[in-house]
PDB file of C-alpha atoms in Angstrom:
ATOM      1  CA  UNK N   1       6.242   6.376 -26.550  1.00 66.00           C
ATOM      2  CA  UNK N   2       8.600   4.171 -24.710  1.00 72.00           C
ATOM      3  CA  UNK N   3      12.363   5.517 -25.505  1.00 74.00           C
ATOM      4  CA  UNK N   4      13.517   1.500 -25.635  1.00 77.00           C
ATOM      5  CA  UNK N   5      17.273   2.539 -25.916  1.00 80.00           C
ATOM      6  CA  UNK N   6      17.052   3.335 -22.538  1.00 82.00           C
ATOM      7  CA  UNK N   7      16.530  -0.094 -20.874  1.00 84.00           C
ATOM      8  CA  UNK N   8      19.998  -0.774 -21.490  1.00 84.00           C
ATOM      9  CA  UNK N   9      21.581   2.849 -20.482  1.00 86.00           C
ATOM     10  CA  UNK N  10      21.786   2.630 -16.704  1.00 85.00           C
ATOM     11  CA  UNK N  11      23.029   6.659 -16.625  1.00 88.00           C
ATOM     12  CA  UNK N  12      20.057   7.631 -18.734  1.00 87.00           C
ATOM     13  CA  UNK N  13      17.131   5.298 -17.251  1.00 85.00           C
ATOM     14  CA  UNK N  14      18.115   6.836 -13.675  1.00 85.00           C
ATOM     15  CA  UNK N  15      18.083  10.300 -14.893  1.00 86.00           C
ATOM     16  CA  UNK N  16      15.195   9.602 -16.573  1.00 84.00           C
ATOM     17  CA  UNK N  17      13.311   8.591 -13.267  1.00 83.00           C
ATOM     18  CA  UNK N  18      12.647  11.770 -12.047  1.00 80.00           C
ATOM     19  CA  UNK N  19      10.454  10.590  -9.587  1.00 79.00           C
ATOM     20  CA  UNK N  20      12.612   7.809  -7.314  1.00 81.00           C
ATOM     21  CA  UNK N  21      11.072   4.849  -8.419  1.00 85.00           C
ATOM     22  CA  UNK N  22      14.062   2.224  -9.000  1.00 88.00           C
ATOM     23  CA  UNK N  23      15.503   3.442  -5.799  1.00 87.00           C
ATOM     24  CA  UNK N  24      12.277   2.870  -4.257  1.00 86.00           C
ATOM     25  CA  UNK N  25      11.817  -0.909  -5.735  1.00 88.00           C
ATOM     26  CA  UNK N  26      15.327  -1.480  -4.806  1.00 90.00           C
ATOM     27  CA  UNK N  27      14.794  -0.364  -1.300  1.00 91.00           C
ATOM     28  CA  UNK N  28      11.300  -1.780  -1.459  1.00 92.00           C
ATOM     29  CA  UNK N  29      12.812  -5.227   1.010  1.00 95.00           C
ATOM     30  CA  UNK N  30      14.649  -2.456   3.514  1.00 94.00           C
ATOM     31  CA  UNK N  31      10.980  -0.283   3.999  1.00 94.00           C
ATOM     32  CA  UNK N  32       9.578  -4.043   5.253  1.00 96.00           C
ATOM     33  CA  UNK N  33      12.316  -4.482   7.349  1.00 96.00           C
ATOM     34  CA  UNK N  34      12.664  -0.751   8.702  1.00 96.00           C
ATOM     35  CA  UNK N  35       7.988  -0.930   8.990  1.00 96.00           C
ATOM     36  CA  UNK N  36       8.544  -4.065  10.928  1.00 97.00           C
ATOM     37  CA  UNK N  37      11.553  -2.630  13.525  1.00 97.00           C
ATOM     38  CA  UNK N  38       8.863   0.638  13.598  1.00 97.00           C
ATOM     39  CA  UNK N  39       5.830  -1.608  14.614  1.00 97.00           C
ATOM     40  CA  UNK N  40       7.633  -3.493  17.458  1.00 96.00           C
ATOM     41  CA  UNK N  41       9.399  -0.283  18.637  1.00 96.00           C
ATOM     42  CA  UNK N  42       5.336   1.527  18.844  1.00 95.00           C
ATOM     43  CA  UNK N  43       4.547  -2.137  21.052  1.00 94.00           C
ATOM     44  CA  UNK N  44       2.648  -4.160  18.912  1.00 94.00           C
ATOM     45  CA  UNK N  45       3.917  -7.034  20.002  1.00 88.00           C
ATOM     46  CA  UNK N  46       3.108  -6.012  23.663  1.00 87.00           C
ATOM     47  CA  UNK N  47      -0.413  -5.784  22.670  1.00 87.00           C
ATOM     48  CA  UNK N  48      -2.936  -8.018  24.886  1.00 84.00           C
ATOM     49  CA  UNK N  49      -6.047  -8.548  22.378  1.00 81.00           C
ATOM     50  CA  UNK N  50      -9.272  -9.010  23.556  1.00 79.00           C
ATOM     51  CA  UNK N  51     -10.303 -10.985  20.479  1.00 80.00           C
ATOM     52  CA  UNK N  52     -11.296 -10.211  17.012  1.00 86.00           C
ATOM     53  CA  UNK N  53     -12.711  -6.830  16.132  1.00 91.00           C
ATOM     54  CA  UNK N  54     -16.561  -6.552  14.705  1.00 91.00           C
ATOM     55  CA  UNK N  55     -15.151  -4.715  11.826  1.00 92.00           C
ATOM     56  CA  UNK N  56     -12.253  -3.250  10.719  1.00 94.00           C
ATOM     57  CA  UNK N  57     -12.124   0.207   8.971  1.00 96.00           C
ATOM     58  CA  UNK N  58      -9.619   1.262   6.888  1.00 96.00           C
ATOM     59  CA  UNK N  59      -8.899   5.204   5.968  1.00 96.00           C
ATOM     60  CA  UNK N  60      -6.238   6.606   4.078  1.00 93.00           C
ATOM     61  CA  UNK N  61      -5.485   8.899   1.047  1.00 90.00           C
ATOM     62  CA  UNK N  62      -5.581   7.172  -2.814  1.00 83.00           C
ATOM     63  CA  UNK N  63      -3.754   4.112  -3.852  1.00 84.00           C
ATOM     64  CA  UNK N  64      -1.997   3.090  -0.921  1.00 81.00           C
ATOM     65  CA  UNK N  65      -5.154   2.876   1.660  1.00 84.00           C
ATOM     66  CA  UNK N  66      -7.426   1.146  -1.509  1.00 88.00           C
ATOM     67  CA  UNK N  67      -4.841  -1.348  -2.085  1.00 89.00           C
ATOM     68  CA  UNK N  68      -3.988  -2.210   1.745  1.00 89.00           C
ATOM     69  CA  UNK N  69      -7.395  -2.615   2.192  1.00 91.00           C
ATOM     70  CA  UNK N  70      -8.109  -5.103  -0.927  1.00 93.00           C
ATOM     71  CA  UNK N  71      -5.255  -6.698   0.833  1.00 92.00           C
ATOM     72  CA  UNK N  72      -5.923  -7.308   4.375  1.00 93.00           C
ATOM     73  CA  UNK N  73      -9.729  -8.219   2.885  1.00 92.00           C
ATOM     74  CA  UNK N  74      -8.865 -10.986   1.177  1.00 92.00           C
ATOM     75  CA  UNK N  75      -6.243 -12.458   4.168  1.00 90.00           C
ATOM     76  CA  UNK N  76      -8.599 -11.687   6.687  1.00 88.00           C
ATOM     77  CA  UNK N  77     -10.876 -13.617   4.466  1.00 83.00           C
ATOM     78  CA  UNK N  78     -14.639 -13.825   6.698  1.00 75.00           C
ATOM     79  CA  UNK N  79     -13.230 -13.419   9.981  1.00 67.00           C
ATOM     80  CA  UNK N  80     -13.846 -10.011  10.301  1.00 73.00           C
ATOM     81  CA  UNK N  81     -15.138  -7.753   7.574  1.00 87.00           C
ATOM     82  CA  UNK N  82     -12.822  -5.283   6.150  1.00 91.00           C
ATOM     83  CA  UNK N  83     -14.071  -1.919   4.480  1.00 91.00           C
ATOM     84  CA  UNK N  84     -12.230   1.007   2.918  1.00 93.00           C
ATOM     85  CA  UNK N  85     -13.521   4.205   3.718  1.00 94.00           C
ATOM     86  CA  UNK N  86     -14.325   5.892   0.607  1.00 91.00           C
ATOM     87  CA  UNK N  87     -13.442   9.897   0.816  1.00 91.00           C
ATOM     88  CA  UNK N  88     -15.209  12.417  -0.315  1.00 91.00           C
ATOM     89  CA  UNK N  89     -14.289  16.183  -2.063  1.00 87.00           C
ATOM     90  CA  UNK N  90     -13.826  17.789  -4.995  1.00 83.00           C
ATOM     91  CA  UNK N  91     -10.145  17.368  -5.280  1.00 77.00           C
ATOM     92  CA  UNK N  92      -7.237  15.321  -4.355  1.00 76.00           C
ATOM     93  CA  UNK N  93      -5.824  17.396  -2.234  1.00 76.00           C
ATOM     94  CA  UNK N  94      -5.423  16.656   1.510  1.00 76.00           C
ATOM     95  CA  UNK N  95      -7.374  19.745   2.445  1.00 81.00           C
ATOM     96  CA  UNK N  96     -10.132  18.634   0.117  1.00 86.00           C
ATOM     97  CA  UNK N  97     -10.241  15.264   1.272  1.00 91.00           C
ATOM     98  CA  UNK N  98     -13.189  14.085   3.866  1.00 94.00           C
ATOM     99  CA  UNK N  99     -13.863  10.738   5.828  1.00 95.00           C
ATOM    100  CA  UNK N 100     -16.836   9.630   7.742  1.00 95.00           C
ATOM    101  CA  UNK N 101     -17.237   7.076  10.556  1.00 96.00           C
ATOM    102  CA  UNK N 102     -20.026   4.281   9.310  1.00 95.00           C
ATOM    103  CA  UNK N 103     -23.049   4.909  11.607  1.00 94.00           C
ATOM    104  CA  UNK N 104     -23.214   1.655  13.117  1.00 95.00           C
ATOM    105  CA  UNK N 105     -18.985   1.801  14.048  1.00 95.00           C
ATOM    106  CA  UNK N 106     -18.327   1.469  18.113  1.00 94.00           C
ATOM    107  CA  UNK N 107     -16.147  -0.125  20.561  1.00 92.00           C
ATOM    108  CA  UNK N 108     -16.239  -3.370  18.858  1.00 93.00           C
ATOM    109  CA  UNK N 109     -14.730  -2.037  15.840  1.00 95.00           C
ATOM    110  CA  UNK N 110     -11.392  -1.376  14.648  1.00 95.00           C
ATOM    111  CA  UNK N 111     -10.235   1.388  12.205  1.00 97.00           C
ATOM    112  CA  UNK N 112      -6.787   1.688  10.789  1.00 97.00           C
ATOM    113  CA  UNK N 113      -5.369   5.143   8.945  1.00 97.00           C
ATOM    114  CA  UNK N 114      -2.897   4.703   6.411  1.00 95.00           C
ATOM    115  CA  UNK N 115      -1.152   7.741   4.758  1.00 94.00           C
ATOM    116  CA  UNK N 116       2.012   8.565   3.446  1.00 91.00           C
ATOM    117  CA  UNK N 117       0.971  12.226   4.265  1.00 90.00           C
ATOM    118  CA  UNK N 118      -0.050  12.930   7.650  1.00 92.00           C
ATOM    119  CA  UNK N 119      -0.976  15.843   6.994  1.00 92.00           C
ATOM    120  CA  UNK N 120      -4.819  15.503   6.184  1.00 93.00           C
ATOM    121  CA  UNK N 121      -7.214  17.911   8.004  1.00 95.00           C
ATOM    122  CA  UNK N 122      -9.900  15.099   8.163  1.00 96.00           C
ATOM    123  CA  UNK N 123      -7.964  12.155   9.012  1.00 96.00           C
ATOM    124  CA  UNK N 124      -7.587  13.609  12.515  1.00 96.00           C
ATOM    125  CA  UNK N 125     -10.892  14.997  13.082  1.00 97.00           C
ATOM    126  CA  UNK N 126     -11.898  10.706  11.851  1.00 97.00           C
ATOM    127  CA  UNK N 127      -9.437   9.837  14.654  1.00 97.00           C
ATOM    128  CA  UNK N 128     -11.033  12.089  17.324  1.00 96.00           C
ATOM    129  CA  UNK N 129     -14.660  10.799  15.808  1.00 96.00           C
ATOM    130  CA  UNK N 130     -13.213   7.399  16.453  1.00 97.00           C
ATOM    131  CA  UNK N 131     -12.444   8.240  19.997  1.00 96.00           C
ATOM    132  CA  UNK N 132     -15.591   9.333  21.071  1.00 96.00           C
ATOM    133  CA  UNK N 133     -17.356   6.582  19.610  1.00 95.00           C
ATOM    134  CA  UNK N 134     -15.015   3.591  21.202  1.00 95.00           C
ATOM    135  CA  UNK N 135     -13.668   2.562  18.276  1.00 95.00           C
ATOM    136  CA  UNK N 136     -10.077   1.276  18.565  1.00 94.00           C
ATOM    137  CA  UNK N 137      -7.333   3.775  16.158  1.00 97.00           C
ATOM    138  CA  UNK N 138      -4.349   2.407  14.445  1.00 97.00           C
ATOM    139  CA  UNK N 139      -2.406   4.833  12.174  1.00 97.00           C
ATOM    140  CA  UNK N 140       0.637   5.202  10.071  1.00 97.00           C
ATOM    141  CA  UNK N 141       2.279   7.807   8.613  1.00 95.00           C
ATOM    142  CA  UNK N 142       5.393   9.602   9.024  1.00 93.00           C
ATOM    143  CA  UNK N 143       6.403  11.003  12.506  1.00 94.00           C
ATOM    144  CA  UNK N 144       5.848  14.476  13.372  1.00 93.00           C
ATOM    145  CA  UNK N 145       2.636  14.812  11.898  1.00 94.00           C
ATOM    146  CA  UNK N 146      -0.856  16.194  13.307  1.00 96.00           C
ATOM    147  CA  UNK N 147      -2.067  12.950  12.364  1.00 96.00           C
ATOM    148  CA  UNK N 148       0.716  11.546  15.230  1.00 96.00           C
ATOM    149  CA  UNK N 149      -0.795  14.176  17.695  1.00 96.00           C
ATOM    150  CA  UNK N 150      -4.405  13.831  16.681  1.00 96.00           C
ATOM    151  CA  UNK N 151      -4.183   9.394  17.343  1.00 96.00           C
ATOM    152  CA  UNK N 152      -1.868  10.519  20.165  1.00 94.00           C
ATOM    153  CA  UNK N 153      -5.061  12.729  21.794  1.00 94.00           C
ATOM    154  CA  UNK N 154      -7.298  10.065  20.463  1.00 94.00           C
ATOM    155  CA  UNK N 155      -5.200   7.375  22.977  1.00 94.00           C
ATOM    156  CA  UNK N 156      -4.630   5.280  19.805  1.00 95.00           C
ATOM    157  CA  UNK N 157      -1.532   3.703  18.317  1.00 96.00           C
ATOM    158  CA  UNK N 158       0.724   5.174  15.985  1.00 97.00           C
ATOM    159  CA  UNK N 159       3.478   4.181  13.928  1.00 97.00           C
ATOM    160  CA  UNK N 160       5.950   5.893  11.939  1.00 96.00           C
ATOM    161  CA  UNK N 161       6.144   5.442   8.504  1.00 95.00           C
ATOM    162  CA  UNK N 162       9.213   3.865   6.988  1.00 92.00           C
ATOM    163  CA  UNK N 163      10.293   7.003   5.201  1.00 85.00           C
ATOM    164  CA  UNK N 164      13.246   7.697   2.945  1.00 73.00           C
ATOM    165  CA  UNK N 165      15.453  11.234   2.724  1.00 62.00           C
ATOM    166  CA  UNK N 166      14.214  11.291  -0.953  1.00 59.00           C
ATOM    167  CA  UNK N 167      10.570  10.346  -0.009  1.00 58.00           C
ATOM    168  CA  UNK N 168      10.065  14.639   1.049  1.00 54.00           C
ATOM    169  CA  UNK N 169      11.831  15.338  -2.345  1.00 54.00           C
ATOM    170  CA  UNK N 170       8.340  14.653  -4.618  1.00 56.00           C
ATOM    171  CA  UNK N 171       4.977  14.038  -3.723  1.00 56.00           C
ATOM    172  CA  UNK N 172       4.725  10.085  -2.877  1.00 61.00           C
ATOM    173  CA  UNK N 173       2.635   8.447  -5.246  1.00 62.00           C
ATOM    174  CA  UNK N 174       0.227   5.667  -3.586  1.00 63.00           C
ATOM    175  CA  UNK N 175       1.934   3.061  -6.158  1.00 67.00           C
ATOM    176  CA  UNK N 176       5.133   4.043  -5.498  1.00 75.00           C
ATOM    177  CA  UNK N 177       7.000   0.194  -4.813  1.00 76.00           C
ATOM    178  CA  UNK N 178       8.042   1.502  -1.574  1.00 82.00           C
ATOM    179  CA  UNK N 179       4.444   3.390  -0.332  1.00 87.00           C
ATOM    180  CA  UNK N 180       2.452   0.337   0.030  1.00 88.00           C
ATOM    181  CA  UNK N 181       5.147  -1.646   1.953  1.00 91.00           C
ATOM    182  CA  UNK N 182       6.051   1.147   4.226  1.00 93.00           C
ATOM    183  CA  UNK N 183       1.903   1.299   5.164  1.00 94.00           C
ATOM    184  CA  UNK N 184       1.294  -2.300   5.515  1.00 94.00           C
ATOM    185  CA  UNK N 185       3.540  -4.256   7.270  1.00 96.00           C
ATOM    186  CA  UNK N 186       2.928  -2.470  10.417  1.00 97.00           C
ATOM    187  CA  UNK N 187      -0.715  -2.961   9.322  1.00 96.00           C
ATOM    188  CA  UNK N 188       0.040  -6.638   8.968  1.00 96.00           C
ATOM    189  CA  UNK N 189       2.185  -6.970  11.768  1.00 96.00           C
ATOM    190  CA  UNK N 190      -0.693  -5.574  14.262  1.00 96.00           C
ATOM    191  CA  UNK N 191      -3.654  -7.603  12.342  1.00 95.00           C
ATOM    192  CA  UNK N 192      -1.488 -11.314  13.418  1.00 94.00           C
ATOM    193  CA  UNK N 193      -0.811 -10.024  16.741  1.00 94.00           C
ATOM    194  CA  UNK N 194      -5.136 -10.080  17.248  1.00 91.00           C
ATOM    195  CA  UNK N 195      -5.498 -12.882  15.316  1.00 90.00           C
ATOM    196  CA  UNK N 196      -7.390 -11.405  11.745  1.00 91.00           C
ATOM    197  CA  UNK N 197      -3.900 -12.695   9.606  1.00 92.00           C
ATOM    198  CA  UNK N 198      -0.913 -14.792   9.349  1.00 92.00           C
ATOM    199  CA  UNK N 199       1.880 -12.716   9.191  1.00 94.00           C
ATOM    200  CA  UNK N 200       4.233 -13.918  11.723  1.00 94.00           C
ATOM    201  CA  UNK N 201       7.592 -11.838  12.293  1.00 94.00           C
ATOM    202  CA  UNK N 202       9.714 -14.459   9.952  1.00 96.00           C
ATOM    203  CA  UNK N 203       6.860 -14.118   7.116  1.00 96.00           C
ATOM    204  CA  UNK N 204       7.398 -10.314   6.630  1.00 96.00           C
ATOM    205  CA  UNK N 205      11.483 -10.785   6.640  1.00 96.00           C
ATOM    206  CA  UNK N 206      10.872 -13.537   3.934  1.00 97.00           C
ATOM    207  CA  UNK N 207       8.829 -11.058   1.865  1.00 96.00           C
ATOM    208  CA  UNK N 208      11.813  -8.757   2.643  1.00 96.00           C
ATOM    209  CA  UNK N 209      14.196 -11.502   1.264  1.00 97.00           C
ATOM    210  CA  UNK N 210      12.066 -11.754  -1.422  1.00 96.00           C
ATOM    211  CA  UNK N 211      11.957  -7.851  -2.245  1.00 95.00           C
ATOM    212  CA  UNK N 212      15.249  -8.156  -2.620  1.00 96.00           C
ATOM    213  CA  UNK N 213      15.891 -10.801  -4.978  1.00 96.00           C
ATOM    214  CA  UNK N 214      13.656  -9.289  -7.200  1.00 95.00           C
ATOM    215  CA  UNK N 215      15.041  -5.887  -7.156  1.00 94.00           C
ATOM    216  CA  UNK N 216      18.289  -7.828  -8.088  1.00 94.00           C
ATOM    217  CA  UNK N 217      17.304  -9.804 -10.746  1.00 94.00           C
ATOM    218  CA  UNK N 218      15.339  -6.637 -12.501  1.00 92.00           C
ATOM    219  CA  UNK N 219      17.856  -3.579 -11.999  1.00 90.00           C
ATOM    220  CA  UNK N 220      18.152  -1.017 -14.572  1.00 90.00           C
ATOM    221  CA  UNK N 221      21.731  -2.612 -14.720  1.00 90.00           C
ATOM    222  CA  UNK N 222      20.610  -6.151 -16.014  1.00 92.00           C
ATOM    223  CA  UNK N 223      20.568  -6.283 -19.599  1.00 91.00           C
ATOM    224  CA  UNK N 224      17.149  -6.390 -20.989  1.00 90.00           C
ATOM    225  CA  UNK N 225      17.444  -9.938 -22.578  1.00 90.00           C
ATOM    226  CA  UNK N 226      17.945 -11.641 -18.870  1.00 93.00           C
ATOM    227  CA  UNK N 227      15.946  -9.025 -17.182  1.00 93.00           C
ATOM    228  CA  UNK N 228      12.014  -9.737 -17.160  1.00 94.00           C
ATOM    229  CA  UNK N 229      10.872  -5.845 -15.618  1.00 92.00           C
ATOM    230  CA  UNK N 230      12.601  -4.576 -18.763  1.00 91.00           C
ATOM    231  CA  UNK N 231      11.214  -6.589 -21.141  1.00 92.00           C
ATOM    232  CA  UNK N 232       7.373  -6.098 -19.433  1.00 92.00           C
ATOM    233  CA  UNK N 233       8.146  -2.814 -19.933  1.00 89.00           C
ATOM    234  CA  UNK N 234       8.899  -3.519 -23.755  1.00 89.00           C
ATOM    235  CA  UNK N 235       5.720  -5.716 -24.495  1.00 90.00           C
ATOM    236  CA  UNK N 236       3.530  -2.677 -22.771  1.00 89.00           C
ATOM    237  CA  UNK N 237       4.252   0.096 -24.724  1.00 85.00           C
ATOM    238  CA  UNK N 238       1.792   0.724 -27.096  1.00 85.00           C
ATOM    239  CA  UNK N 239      -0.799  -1.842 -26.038  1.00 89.00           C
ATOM    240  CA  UNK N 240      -3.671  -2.282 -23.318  1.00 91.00           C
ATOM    241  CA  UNK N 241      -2.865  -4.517 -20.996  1.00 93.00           C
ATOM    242  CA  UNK N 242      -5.381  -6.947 -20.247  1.00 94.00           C
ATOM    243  CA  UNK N 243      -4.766  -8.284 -16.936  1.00 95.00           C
ATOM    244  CA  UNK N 244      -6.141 -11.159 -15.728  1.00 96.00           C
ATOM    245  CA  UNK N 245      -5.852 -13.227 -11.974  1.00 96.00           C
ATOM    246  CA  UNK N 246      -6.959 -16.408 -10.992  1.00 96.00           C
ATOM    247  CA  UNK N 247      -7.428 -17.340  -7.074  1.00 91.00           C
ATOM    248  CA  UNK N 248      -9.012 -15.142  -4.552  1.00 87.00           C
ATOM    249  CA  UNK N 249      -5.370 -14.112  -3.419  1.00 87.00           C
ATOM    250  CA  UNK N 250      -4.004 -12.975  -6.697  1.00 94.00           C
ATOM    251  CA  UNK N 251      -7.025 -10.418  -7.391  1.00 94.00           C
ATOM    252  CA  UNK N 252      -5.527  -7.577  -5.409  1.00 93.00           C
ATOM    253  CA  UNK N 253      -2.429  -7.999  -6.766  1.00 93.00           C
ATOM    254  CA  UNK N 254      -3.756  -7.805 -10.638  1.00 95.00           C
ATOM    255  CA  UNK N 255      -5.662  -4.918  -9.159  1.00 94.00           C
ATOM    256  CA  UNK N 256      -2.452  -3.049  -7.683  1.00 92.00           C
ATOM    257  CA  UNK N 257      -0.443  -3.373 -11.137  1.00 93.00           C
ATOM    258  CA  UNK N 258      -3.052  -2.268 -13.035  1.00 94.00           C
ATOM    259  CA  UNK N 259      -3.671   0.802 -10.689  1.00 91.00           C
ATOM    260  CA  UNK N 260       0.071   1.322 -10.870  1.00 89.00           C
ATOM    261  CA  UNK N 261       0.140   1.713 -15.066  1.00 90.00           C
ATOM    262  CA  UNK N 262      -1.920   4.422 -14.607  1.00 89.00           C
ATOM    263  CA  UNK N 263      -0.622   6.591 -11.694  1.00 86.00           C
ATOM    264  CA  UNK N 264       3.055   6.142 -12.488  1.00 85.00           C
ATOM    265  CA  UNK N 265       3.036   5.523 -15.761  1.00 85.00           C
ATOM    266  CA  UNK N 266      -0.285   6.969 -17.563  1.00 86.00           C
ATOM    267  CA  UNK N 267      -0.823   3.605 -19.016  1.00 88.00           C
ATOM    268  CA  UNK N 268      -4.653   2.519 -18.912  1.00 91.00           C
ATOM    269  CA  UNK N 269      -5.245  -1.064 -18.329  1.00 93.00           C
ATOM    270  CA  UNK N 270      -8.650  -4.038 -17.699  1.00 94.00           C
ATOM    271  CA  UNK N 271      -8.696  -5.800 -15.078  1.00 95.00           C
ATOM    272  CA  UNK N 272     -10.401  -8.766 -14.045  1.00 96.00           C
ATOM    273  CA  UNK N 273     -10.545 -12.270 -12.672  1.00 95.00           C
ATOM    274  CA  UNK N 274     -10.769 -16.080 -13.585  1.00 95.00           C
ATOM    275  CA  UNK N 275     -13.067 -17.309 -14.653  1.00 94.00           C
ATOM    276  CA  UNK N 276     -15.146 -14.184 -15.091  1.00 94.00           C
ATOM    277  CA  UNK N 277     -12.528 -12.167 -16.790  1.00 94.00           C
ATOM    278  CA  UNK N 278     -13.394 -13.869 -20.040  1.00 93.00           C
ATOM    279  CA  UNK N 279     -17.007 -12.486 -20.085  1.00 93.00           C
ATOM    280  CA  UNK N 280     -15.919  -9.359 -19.177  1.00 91.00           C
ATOM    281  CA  UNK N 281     -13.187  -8.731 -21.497  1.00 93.00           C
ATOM    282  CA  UNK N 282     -15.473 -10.590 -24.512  1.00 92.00           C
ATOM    283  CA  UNK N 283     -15.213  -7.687 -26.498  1.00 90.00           C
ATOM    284  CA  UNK N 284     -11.859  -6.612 -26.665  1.00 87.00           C
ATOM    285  CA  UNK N 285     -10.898 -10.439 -27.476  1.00 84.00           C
TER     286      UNK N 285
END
């Protein structure tokens, strides 16, 4: 049960938000900004491409690595093919957690780690499976992990994570608003810089501009009448949200926000796109 008197009690909806998440969305333009300084500073702008990669892999704990992926899949559109690898285990945990190298991945291929852990037994041992196969390695996560040393060993390129001081405070949940920025504009600054995606340096400070305005126009201190975050929130409680996204672009994004209701807020939600969306979703209309 949503408590709705407190959308308009600053105090109380911060207290309330035990795990960081306004701060994060309000800080969500400042992780682009800080990911962006982090992937010129680790020389991806020095980087002399020998063309497109066969393939590019993508590895990397829950939400964050499923929803980069969807991501840089539907920019990179059919110029290179873009899979998530799926882990395997019986539990969440980073212990528990395995990845695999495709059979067929070499020196053509590129694969790209995303975690905002690090600290994943497996993810290292992929990186040093990468290695010996040829494959090109890309990670990011925050600094002084094994996963550093392990791409480090593995003569691939890392780059930190744009972390916050509160980010060590509670686990970081893969929809957290700042998680999937932090983890993909280095991803998206690297992917232009070989030619799989637009993202030119100018495109990712717009999206930062854009971050911001946002963050401004839906704080918890804008009344809820004038503020439309608050008055989502309002219209969800108590219902299913039925999501649906038309254009190739705006699937992921219908996909992210209905993966978010349920991590961060335990709200289960459909999913699907235009036109199809209306077969799919017959029954509940």
């Amino acid at each position: 049960m949503l408590d709705e008197s407190l959308l308009d009690a600053p105090e109380a909806l911060a207290e309330a938000d035990r795990r960081g998440l306004l701060r994060g969305a309000a800080e969500a333009g400042a992780r682009v900004r800080t990911a962006a300084r982090h992937a010129a500073e680790a020389g991806v702008g020095d980087l002399k491409p020998d063309g497109r990669p066969r393939a590019v892999l993508i590895a990397g704990p829950g939400a964050s690595a499923t929803h980069a992926a969807d991501l840089i899949g539907t920019l990179a559109g059919v110029g290179s093919p873009v899979t998530r690898l799926a882990p395997t285990g019986v539990a969440s945990a980073s212990g528990a957690l395995r990845w695999e190298l495709p059979g067929w991945a070499g020196s053509v291929d590129l694969l790209l780690i995303a975690t905002p852990d690090g600290t994943e037994p497996s993810l290292s041992l992929l990186a040093d499976q990468a290695y010996r196969r040829g494959c090109t390695v890309v990670a990011v996560a925050p600094a002084g992990t094994p996963l550093a040393e392990a791409v480090e060993g593995a003569h691939g390129l890392f780059v930190p994570m744009a972390t916050a001081p509160y980010d060590h405070d509670e686990p970081l949940a893969g929809s957290a608003p700042g998680v999937l920025w932090a983890l993909l504009t280095p991803l998206l600054a690297l992917l232009d810089r070989i030619g799989l995606v637009t993202a030119p340096p100018d495109a990712l400070l717009a999206a930062a501009d854009r971050l911001d305005h946002i963050a401004e126009r839906c704080g918890p201190a804008i009344a809820t009448y004038s503020n439309p975050a608050k008055t989502l929130a309002a219209e969800l409680a108590d219902a299913l949200p039925v999501i649906w996204t038309e254009g190739v672009a705006a699937g992921p994004a219908g996909r992210r926000f209905a993966a978010g209701l349920a991590e961060l807020s335990g709200i289960p939600a459909v999913v699907a796109e235009l036109p199809e969306a209306i077969a799919a979703h017959s029954a509940l209309l």
